[in-house]
mmCIF file with all atom_site columns, C-alpha atoms and ligand atoms in Angstrom:
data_model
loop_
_atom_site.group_PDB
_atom_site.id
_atom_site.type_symbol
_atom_site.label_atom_id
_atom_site.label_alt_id
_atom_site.label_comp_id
_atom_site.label_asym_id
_atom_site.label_entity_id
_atom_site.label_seq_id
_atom_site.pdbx_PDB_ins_code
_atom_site.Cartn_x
_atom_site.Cartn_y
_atom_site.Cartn_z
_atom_site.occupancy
_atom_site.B_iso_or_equiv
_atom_site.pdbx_formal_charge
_atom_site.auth_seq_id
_atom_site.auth_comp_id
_atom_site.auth_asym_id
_atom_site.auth_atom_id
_atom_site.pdbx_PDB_model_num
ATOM   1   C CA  . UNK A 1 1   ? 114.168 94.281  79.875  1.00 47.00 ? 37  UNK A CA  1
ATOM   2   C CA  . UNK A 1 2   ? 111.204 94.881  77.049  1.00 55.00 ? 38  UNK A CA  1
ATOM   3   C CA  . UNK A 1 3   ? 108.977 92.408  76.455  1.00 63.00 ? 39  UNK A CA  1
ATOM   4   C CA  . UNK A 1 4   ? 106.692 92.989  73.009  1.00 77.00 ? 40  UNK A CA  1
ATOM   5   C CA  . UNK A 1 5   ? 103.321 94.288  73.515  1.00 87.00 ? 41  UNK A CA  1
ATOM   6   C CA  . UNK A 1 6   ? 100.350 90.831  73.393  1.00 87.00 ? 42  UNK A CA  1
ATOM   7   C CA  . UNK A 1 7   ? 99.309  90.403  69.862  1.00 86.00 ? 43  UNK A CA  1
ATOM   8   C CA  . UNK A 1 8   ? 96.359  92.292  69.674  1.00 94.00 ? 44  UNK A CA  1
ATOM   9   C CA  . UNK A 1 9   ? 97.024  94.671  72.139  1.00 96.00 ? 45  UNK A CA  1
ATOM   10  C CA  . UNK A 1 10  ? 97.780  98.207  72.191  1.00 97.00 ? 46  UNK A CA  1
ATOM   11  C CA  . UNK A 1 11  ? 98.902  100.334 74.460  1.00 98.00 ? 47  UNK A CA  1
ATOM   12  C CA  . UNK A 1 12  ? 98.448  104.236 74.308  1.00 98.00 ? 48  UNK A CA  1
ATOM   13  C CA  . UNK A 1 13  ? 97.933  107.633 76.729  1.00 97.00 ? 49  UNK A CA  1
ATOM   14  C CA  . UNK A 1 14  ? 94.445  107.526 78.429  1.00 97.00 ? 50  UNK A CA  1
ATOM   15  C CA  . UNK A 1 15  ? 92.251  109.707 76.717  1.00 97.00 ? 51  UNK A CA  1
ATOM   16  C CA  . UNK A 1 16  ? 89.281  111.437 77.516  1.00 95.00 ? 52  UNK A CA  1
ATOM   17  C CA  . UNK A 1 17  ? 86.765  109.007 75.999  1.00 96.00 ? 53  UNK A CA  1
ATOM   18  C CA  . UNK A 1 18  ? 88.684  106.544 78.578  1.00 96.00 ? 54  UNK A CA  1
ATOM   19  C CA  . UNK A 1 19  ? 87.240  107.658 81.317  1.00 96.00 ? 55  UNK A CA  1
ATOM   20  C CA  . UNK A 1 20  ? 84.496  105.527 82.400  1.00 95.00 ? 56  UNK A CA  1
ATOM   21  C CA  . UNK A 1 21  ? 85.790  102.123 81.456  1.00 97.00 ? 57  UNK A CA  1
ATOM   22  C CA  . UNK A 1 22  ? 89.192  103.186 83.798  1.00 97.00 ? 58  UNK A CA  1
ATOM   23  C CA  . UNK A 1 23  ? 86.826  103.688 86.348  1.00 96.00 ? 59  UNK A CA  1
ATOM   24  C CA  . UNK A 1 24  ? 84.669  101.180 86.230  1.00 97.00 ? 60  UNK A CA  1
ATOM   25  C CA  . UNK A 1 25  ? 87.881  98.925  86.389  1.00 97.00 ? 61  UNK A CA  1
ATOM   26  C CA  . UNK A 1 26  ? 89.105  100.741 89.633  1.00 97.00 ? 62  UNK A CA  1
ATOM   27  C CA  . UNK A 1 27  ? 86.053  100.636 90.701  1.00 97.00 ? 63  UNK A CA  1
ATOM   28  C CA  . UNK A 1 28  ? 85.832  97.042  90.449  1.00 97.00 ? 64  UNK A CA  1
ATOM   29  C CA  . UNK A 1 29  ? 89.384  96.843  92.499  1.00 96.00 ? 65  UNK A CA  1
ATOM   30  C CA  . UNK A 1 30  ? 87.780  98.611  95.391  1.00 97.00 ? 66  UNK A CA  1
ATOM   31  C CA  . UNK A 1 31  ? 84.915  97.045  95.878  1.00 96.00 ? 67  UNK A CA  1
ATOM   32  C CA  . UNK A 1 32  ? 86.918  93.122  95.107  1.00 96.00 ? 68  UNK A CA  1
ATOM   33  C CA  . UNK A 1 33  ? 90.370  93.461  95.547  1.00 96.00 ? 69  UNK A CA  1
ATOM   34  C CA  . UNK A 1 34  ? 93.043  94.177  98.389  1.00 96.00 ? 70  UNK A CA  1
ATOM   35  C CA  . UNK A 1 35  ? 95.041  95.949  95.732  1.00 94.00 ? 71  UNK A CA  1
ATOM   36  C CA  . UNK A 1 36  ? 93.203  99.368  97.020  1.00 96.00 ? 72  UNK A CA  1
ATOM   37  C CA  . UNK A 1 37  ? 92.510  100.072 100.306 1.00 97.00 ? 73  UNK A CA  1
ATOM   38  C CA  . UNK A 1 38  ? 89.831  102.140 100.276 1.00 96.00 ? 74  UNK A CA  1
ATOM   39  C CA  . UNK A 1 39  ? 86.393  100.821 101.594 1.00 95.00 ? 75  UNK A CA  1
ATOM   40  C CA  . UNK A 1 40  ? 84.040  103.677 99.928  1.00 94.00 ? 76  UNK A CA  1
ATOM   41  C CA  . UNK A 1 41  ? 83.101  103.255 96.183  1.00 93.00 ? 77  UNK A CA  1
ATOM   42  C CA  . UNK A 1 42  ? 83.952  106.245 94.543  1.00 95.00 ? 78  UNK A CA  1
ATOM   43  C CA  . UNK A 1 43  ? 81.366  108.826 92.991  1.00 95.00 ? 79  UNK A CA  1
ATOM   44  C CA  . UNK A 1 44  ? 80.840  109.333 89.400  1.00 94.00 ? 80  UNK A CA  1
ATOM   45  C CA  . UNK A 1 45  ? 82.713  112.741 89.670  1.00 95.00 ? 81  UNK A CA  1
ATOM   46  C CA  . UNK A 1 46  ? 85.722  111.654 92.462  1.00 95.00 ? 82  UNK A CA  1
ATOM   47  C CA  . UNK A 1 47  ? 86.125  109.042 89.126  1.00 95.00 ? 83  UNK A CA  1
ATOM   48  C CA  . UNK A 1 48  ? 86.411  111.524 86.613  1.00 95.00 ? 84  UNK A CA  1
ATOM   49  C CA  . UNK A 1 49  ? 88.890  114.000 88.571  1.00 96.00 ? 85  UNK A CA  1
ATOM   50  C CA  . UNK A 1 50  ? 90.884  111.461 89.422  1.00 96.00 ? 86  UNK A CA  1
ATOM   51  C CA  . UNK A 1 51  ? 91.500  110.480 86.026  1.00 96.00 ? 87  UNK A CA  1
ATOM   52  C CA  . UNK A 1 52  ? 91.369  114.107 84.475  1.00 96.00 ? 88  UNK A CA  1
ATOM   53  C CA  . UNK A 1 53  ? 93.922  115.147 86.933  1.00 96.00 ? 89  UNK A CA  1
ATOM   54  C CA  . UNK A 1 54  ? 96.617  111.698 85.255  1.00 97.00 ? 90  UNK A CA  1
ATOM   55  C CA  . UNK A 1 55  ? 95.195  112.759 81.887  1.00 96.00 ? 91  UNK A CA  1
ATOM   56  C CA  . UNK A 1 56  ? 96.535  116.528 82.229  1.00 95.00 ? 92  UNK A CA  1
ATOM   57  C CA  . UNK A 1 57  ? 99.253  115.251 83.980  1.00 95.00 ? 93  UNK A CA  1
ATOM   58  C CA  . UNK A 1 58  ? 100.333 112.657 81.373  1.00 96.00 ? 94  UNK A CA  1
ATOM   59  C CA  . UNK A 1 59  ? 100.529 109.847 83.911  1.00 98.00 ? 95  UNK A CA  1
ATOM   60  C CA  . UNK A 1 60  ? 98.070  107.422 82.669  1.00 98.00 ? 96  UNK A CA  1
ATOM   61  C CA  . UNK A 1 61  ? 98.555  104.393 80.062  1.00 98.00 ? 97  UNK A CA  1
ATOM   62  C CA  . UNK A 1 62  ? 95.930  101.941 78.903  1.00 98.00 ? 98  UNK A CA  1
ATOM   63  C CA  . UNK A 1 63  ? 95.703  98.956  77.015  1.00 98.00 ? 99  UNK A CA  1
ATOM   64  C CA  . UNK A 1 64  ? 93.343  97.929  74.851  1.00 98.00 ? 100 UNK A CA  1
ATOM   65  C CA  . UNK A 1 65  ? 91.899  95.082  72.491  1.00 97.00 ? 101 UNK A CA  1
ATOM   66  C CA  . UNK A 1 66  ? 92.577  96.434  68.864  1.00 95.00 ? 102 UNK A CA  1
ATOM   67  C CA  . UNK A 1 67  ? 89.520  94.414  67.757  1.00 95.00 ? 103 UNK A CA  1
ATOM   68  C CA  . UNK A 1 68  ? 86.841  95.960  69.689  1.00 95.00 ? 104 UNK A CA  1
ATOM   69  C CA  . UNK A 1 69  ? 88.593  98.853  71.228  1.00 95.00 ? 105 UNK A CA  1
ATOM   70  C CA  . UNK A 1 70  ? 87.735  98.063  75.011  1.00 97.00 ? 106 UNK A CA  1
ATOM   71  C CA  . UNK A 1 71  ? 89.665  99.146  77.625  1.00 98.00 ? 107 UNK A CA  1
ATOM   72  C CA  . UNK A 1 72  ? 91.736  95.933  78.987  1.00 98.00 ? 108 UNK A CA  1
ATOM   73  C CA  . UNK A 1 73  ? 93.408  97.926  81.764  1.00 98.00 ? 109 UNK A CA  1
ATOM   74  C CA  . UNK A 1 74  ? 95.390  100.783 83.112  1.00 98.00 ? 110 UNK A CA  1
ATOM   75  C CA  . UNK A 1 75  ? 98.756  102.048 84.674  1.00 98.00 ? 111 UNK A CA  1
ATOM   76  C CA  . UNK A 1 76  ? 99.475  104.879 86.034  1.00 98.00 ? 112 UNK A CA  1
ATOM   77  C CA  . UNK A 1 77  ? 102.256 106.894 88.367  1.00 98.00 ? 113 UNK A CA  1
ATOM   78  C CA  . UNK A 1 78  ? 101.397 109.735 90.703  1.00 96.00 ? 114 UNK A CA  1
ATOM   79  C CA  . UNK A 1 79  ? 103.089 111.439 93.378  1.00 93.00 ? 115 UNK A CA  1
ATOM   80  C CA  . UNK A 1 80  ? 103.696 109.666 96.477  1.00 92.00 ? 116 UNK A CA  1
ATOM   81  C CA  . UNK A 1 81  ? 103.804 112.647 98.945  1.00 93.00 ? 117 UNK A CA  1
ATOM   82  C CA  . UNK A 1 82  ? 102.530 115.816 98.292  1.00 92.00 ? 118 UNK A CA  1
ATOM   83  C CA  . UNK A 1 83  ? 105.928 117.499 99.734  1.00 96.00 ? 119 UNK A CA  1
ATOM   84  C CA  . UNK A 1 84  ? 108.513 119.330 97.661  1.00 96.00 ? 120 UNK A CA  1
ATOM   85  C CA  . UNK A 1 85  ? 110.783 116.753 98.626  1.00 96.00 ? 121 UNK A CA  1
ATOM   86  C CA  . UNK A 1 86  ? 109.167 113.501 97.283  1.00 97.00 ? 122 UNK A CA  1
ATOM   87  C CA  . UNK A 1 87  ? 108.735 115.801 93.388  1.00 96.00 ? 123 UNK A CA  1
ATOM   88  C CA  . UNK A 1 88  ? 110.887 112.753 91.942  1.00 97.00 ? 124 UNK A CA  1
ATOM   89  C CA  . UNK A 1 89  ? 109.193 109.971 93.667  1.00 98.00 ? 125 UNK A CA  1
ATOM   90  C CA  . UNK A 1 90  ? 106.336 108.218 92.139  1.00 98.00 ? 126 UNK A CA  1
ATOM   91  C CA  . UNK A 1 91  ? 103.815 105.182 93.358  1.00 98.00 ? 127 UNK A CA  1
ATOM   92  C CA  . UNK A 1 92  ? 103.021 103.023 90.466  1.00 98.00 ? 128 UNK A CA  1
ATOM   93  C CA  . UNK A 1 93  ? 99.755  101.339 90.093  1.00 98.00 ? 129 UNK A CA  1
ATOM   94  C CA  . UNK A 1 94  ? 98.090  98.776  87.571  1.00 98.00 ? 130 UNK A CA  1
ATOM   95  C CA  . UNK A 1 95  ? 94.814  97.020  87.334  1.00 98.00 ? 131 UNK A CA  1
ATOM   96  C CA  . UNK A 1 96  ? 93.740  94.749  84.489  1.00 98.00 ? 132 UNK A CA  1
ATOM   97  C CA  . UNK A 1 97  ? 89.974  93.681  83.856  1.00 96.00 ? 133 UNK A CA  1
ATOM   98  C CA  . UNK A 1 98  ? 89.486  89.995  85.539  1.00 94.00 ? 134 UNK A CA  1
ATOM   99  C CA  . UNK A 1 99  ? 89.856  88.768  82.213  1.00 94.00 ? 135 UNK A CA  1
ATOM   100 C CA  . UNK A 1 100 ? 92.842  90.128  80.635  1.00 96.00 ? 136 UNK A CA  1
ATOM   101 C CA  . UNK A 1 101 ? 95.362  88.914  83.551  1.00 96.00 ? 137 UNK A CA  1
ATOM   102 C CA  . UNK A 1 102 ? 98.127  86.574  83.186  1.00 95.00 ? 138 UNK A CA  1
ATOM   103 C CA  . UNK A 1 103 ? 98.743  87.399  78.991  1.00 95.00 ? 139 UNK A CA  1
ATOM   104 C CA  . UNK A 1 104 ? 101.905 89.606  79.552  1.00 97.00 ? 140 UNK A CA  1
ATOM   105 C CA  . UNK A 1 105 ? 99.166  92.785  79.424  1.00 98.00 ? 141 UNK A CA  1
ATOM   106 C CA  . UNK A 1 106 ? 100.634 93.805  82.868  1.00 98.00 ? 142 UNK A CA  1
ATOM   107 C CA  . UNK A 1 107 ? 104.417 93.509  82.345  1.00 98.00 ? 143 UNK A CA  1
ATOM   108 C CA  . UNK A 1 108 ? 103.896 95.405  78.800  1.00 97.00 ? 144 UNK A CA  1
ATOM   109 C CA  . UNK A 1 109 ? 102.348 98.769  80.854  1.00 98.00 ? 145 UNK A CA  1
ATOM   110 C CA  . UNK A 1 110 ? 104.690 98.322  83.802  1.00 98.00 ? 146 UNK A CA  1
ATOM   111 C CA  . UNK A 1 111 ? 107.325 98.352  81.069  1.00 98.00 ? 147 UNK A CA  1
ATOM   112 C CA  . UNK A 1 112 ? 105.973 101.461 78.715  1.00 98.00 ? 148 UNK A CA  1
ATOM   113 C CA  . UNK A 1 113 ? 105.204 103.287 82.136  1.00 98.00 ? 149 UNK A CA  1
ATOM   114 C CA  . UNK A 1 114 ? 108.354 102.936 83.392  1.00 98.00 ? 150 UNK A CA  1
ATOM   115 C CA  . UNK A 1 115 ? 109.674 104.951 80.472  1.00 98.00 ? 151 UNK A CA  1
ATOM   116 C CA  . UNK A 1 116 ? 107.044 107.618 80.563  1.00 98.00 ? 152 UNK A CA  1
ATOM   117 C CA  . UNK A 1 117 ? 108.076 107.715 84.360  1.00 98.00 ? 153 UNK A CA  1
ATOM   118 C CA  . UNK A 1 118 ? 111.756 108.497 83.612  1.00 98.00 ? 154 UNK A CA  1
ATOM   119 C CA  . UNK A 1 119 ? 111.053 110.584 80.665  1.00 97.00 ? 155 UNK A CA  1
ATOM   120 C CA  . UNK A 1 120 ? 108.911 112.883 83.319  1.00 97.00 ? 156 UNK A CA  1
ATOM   121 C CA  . UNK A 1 121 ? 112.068 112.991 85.089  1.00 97.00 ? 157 UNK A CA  1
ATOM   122 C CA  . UNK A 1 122 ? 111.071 110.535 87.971  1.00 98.00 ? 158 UNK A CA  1
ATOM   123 C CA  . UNK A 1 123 ? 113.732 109.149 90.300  1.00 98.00 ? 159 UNK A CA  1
ATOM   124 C CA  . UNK A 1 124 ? 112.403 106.487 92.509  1.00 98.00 ? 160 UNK A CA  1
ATOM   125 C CA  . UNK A 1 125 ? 109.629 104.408 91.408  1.00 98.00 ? 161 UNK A CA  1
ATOM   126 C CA  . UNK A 1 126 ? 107.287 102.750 93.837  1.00 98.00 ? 162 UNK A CA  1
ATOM   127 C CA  . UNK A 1 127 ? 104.968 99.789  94.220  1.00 98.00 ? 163 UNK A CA  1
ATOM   128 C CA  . UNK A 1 128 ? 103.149 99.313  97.460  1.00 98.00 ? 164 UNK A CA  1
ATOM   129 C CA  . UNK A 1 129 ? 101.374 96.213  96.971  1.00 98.00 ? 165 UNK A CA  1
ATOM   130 C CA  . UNK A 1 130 ? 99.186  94.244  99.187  1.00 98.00 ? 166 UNK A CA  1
ATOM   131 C CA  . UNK A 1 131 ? 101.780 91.104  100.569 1.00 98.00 ? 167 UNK A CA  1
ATOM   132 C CA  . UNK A 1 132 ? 99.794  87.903  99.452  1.00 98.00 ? 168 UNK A CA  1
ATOM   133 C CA  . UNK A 1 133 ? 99.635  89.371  95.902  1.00 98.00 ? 169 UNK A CA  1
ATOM   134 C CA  . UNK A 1 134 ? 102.190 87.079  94.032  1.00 98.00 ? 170 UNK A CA  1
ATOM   135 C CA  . UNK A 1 135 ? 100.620 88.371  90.597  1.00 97.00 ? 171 UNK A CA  1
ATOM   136 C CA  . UNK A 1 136 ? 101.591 92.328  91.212  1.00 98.00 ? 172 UNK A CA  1
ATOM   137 C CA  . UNK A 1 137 ? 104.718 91.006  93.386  1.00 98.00 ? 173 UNK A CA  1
ATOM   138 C CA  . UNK A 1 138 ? 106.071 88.653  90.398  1.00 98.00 ? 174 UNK A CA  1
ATOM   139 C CA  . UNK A 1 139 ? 105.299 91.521  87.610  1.00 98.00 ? 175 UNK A CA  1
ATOM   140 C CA  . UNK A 1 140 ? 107.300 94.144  89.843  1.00 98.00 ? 176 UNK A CA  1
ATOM   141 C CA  . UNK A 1 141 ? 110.336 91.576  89.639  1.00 98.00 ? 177 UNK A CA  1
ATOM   142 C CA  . UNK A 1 142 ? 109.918 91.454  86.444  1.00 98.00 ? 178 UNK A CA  1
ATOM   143 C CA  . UNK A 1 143 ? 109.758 94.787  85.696  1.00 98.00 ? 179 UNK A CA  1
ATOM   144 C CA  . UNK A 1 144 ? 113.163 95.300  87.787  1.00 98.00 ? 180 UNK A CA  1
ATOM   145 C CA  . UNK A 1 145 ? 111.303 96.373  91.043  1.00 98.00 ? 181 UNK A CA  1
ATOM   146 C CA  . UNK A 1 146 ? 113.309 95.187  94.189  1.00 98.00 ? 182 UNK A CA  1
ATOM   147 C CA  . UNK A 1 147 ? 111.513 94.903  97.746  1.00 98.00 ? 183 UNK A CA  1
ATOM   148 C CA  . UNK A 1 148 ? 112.633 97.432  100.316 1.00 98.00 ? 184 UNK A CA  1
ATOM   149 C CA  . UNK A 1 149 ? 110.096 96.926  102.618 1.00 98.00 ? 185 UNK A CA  1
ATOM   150 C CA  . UNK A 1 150 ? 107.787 94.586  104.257 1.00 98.00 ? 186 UNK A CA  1
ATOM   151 C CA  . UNK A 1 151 ? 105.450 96.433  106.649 1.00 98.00 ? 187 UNK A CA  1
ATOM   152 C CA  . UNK A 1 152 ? 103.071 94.287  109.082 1.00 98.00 ? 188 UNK A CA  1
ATOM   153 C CA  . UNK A 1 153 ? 99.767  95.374  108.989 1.00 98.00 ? 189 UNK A CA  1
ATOM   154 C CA  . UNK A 1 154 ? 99.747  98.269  107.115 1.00 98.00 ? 190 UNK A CA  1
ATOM   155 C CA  . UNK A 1 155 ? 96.388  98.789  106.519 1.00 97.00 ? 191 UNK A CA  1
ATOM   156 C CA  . UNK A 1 156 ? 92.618  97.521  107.020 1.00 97.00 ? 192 UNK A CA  1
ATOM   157 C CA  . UNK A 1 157 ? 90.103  96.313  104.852 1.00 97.00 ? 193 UNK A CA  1
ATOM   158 C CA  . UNK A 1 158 ? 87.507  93.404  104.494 1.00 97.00 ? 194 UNK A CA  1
ATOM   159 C CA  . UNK A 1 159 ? 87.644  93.593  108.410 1.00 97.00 ? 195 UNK A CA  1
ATOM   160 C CA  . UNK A 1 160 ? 91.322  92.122  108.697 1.00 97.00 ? 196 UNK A CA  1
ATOM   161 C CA  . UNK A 1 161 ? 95.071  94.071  108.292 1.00 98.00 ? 197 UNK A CA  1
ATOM   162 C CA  . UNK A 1 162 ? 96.911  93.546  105.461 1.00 98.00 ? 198 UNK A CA  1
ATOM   163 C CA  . UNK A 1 163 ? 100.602 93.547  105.558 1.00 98.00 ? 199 UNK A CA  1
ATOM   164 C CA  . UNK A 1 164 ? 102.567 96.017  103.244 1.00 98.00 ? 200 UNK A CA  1
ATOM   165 C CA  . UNK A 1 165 ? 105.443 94.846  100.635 1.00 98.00 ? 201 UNK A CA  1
ATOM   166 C CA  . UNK A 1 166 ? 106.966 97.928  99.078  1.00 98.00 ? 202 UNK A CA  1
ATOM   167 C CA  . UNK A 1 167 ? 109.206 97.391  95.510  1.00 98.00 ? 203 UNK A CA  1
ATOM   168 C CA  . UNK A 1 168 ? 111.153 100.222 94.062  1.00 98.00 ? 204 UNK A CA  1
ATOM   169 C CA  . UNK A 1 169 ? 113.089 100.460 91.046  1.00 98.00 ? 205 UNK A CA  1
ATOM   170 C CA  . UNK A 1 170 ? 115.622 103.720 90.737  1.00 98.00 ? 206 UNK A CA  1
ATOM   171 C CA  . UNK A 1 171 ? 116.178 105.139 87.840  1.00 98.00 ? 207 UNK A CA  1
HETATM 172 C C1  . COA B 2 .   ? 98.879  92.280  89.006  1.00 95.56 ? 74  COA B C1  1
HETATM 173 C C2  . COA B 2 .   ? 98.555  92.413  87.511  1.00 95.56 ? 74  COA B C2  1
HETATM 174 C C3  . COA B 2 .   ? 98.622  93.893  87.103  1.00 95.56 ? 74  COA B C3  1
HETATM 175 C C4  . COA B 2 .   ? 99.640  91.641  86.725  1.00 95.56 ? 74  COA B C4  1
HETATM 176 O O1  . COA B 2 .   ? 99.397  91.792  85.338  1.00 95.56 ? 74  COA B O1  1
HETATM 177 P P1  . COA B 2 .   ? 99.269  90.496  84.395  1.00 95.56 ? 74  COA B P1  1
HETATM 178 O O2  . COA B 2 .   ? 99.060  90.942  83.004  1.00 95.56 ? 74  COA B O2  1
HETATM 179 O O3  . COA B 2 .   ? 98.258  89.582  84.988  1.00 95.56 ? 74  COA B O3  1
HETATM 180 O O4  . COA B 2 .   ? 100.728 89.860  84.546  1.00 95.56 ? 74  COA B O4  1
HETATM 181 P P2  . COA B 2 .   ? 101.647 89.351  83.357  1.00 95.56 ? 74  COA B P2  1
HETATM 182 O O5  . COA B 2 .   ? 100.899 88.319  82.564  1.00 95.56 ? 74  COA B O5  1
HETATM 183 O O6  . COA B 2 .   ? 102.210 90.517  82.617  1.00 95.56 ? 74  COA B O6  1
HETATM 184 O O7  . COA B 2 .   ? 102.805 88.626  84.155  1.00 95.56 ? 74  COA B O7  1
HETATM 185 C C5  . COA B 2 .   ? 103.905 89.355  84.696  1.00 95.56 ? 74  COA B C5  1
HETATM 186 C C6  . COA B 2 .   ? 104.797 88.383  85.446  1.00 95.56 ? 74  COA B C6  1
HETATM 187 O O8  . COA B 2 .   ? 104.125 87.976  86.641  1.00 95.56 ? 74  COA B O8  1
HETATM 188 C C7  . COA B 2 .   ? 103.974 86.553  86.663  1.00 95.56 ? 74  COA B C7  1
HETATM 189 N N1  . COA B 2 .   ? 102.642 86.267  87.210  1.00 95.56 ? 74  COA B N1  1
HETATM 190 C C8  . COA B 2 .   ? 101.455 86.678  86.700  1.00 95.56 ? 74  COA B C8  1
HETATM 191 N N2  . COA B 2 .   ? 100.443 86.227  87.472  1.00 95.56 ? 74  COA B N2  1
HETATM 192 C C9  . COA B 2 .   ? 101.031 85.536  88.487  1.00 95.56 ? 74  COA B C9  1
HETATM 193 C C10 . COA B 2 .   ? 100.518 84.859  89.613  1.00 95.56 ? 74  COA B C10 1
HETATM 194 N N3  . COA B 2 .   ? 99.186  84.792  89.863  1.00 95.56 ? 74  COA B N3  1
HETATM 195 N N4  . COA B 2 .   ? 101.397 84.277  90.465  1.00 95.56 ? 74  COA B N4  1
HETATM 196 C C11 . COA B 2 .   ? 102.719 84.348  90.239  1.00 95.56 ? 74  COA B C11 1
HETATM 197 N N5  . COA B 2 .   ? 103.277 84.981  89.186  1.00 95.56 ? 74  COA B N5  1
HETATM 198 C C12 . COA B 2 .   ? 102.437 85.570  88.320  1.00 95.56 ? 74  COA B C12 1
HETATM 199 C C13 . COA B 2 .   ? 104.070 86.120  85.238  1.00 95.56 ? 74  COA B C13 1
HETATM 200 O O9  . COA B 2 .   ? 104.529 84.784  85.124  1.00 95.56 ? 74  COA B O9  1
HETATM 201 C C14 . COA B 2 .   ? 105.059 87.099  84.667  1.00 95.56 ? 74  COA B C14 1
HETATM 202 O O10 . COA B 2 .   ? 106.392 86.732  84.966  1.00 95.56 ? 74  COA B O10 1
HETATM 203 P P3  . COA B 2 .   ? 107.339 86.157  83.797  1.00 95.56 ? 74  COA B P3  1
HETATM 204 O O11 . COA B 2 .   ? 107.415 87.225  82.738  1.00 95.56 ? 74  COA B O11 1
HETATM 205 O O12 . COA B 2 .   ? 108.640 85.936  84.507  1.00 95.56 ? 74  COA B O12 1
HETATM 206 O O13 . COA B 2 .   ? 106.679 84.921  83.317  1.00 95.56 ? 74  COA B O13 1
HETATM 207 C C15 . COA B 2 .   ? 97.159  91.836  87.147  1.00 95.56 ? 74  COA B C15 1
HETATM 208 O O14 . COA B 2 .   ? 97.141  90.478  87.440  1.00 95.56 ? 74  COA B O14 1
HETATM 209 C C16 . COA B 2 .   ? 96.017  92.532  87.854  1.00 95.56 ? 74  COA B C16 1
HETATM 210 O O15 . COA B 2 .   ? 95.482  93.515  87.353  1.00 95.56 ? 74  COA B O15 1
HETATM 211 N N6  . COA B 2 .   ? 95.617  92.008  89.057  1.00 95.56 ? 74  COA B N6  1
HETATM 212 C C17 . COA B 2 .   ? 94.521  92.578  89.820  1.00 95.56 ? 74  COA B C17 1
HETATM 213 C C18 . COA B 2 .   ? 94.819  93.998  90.279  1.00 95.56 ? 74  COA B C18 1
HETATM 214 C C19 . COA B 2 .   ? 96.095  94.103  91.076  1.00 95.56 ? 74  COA B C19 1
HETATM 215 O O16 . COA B 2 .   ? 96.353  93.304  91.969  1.00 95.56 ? 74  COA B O16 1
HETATM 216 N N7  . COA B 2 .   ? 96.894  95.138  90.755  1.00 95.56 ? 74  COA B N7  1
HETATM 217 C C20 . COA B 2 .   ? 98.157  95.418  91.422  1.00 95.56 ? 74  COA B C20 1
HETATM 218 C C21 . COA B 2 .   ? 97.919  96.059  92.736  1.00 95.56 ? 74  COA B C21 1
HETATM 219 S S1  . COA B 2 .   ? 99.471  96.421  93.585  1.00 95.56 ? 74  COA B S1  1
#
């Protein structure tokens, strides 16, 4: 199941001096993409908390360019409910800048988050990915996600609905 890390790329915990160029890629995925459905841009400091709180928590991988040390993209897992019950259940997520997609950068931080997943002592790993996204749909398969669910207009953005495929991978 592991693929090698790109030439040139490495991937490491999120650090603190990470911060803005994670955001400014999610950023970028709310305002562009149907990968996020959430229609307000978020604030400088909703940005920050949300990635102090996978820093602390360990949750967070990035990738970067060894050459000039940007920030390619980033991975991370989080809780899917915040219910005693769902402790071992996880949504993964991953967004790569416009121009690092379709190099292997994605299946190499599915791959290393998978393990930092299961070393955290997660159980069920989740992607809930927008249906017409054949990139995130194909890396999941990759990645030994399965779909368990297909969900018809799940949610609402860009003034349409947006159907829901959900991939899990147990482990
Ligand atoms: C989805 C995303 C994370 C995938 O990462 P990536 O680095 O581009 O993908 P990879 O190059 O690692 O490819 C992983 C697999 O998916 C396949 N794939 C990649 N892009 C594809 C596409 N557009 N259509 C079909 N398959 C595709 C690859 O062939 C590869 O499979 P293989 O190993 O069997 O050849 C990345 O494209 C991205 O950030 N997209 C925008 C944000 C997004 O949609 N995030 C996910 C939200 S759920």
């Amino acid at each position: 199941m592991h693929s090698s890390t790109p030439d040139q790329v490495t991937i490491r915990p999120a650090a603190e001096a990470d911060a803005d160029a994670v955001g400014a890629i999610r950023a970028d995925a709310i305002a562009t993409s149907t990968g996020l459905w959430i229609d307000e841009p978020p604030t400088a400091e909703s940005s920050a908390a949300w990635a102090r709180g996978h820093r602390e928590r360990g949750s967070m991988l990035v990738a970067c360019d060894d050459a000039s040390g940007a920030v390619l993209g980033y991975a991370t897992f989080g809780p899917l409910r915040d219910y005693s019950g769902y402790r071992r259940t996880a949504e993964v997520s991953i967004y790569l800048h416009a121009d690092a997609q379709g190099r292997g950068i994605g299946r190499a931080l599915l791959e290393r988050l998978v393990e930092l997943a299961r070393e955290a002592g997660m159980h069920s790993l989740q992607g809930w990915i927008e249906a017409g996204n054949a990139a995130s749909i194909a890396l999941h398969a990759r990645c030994g996600f399965t779909e368990v669910a297909r969900i018809p207009e799940s949610g609402y953005k860009f003034g349409r609905w947006w159907d829901l495929v959900i991939m899990q991978r147990l482990l």
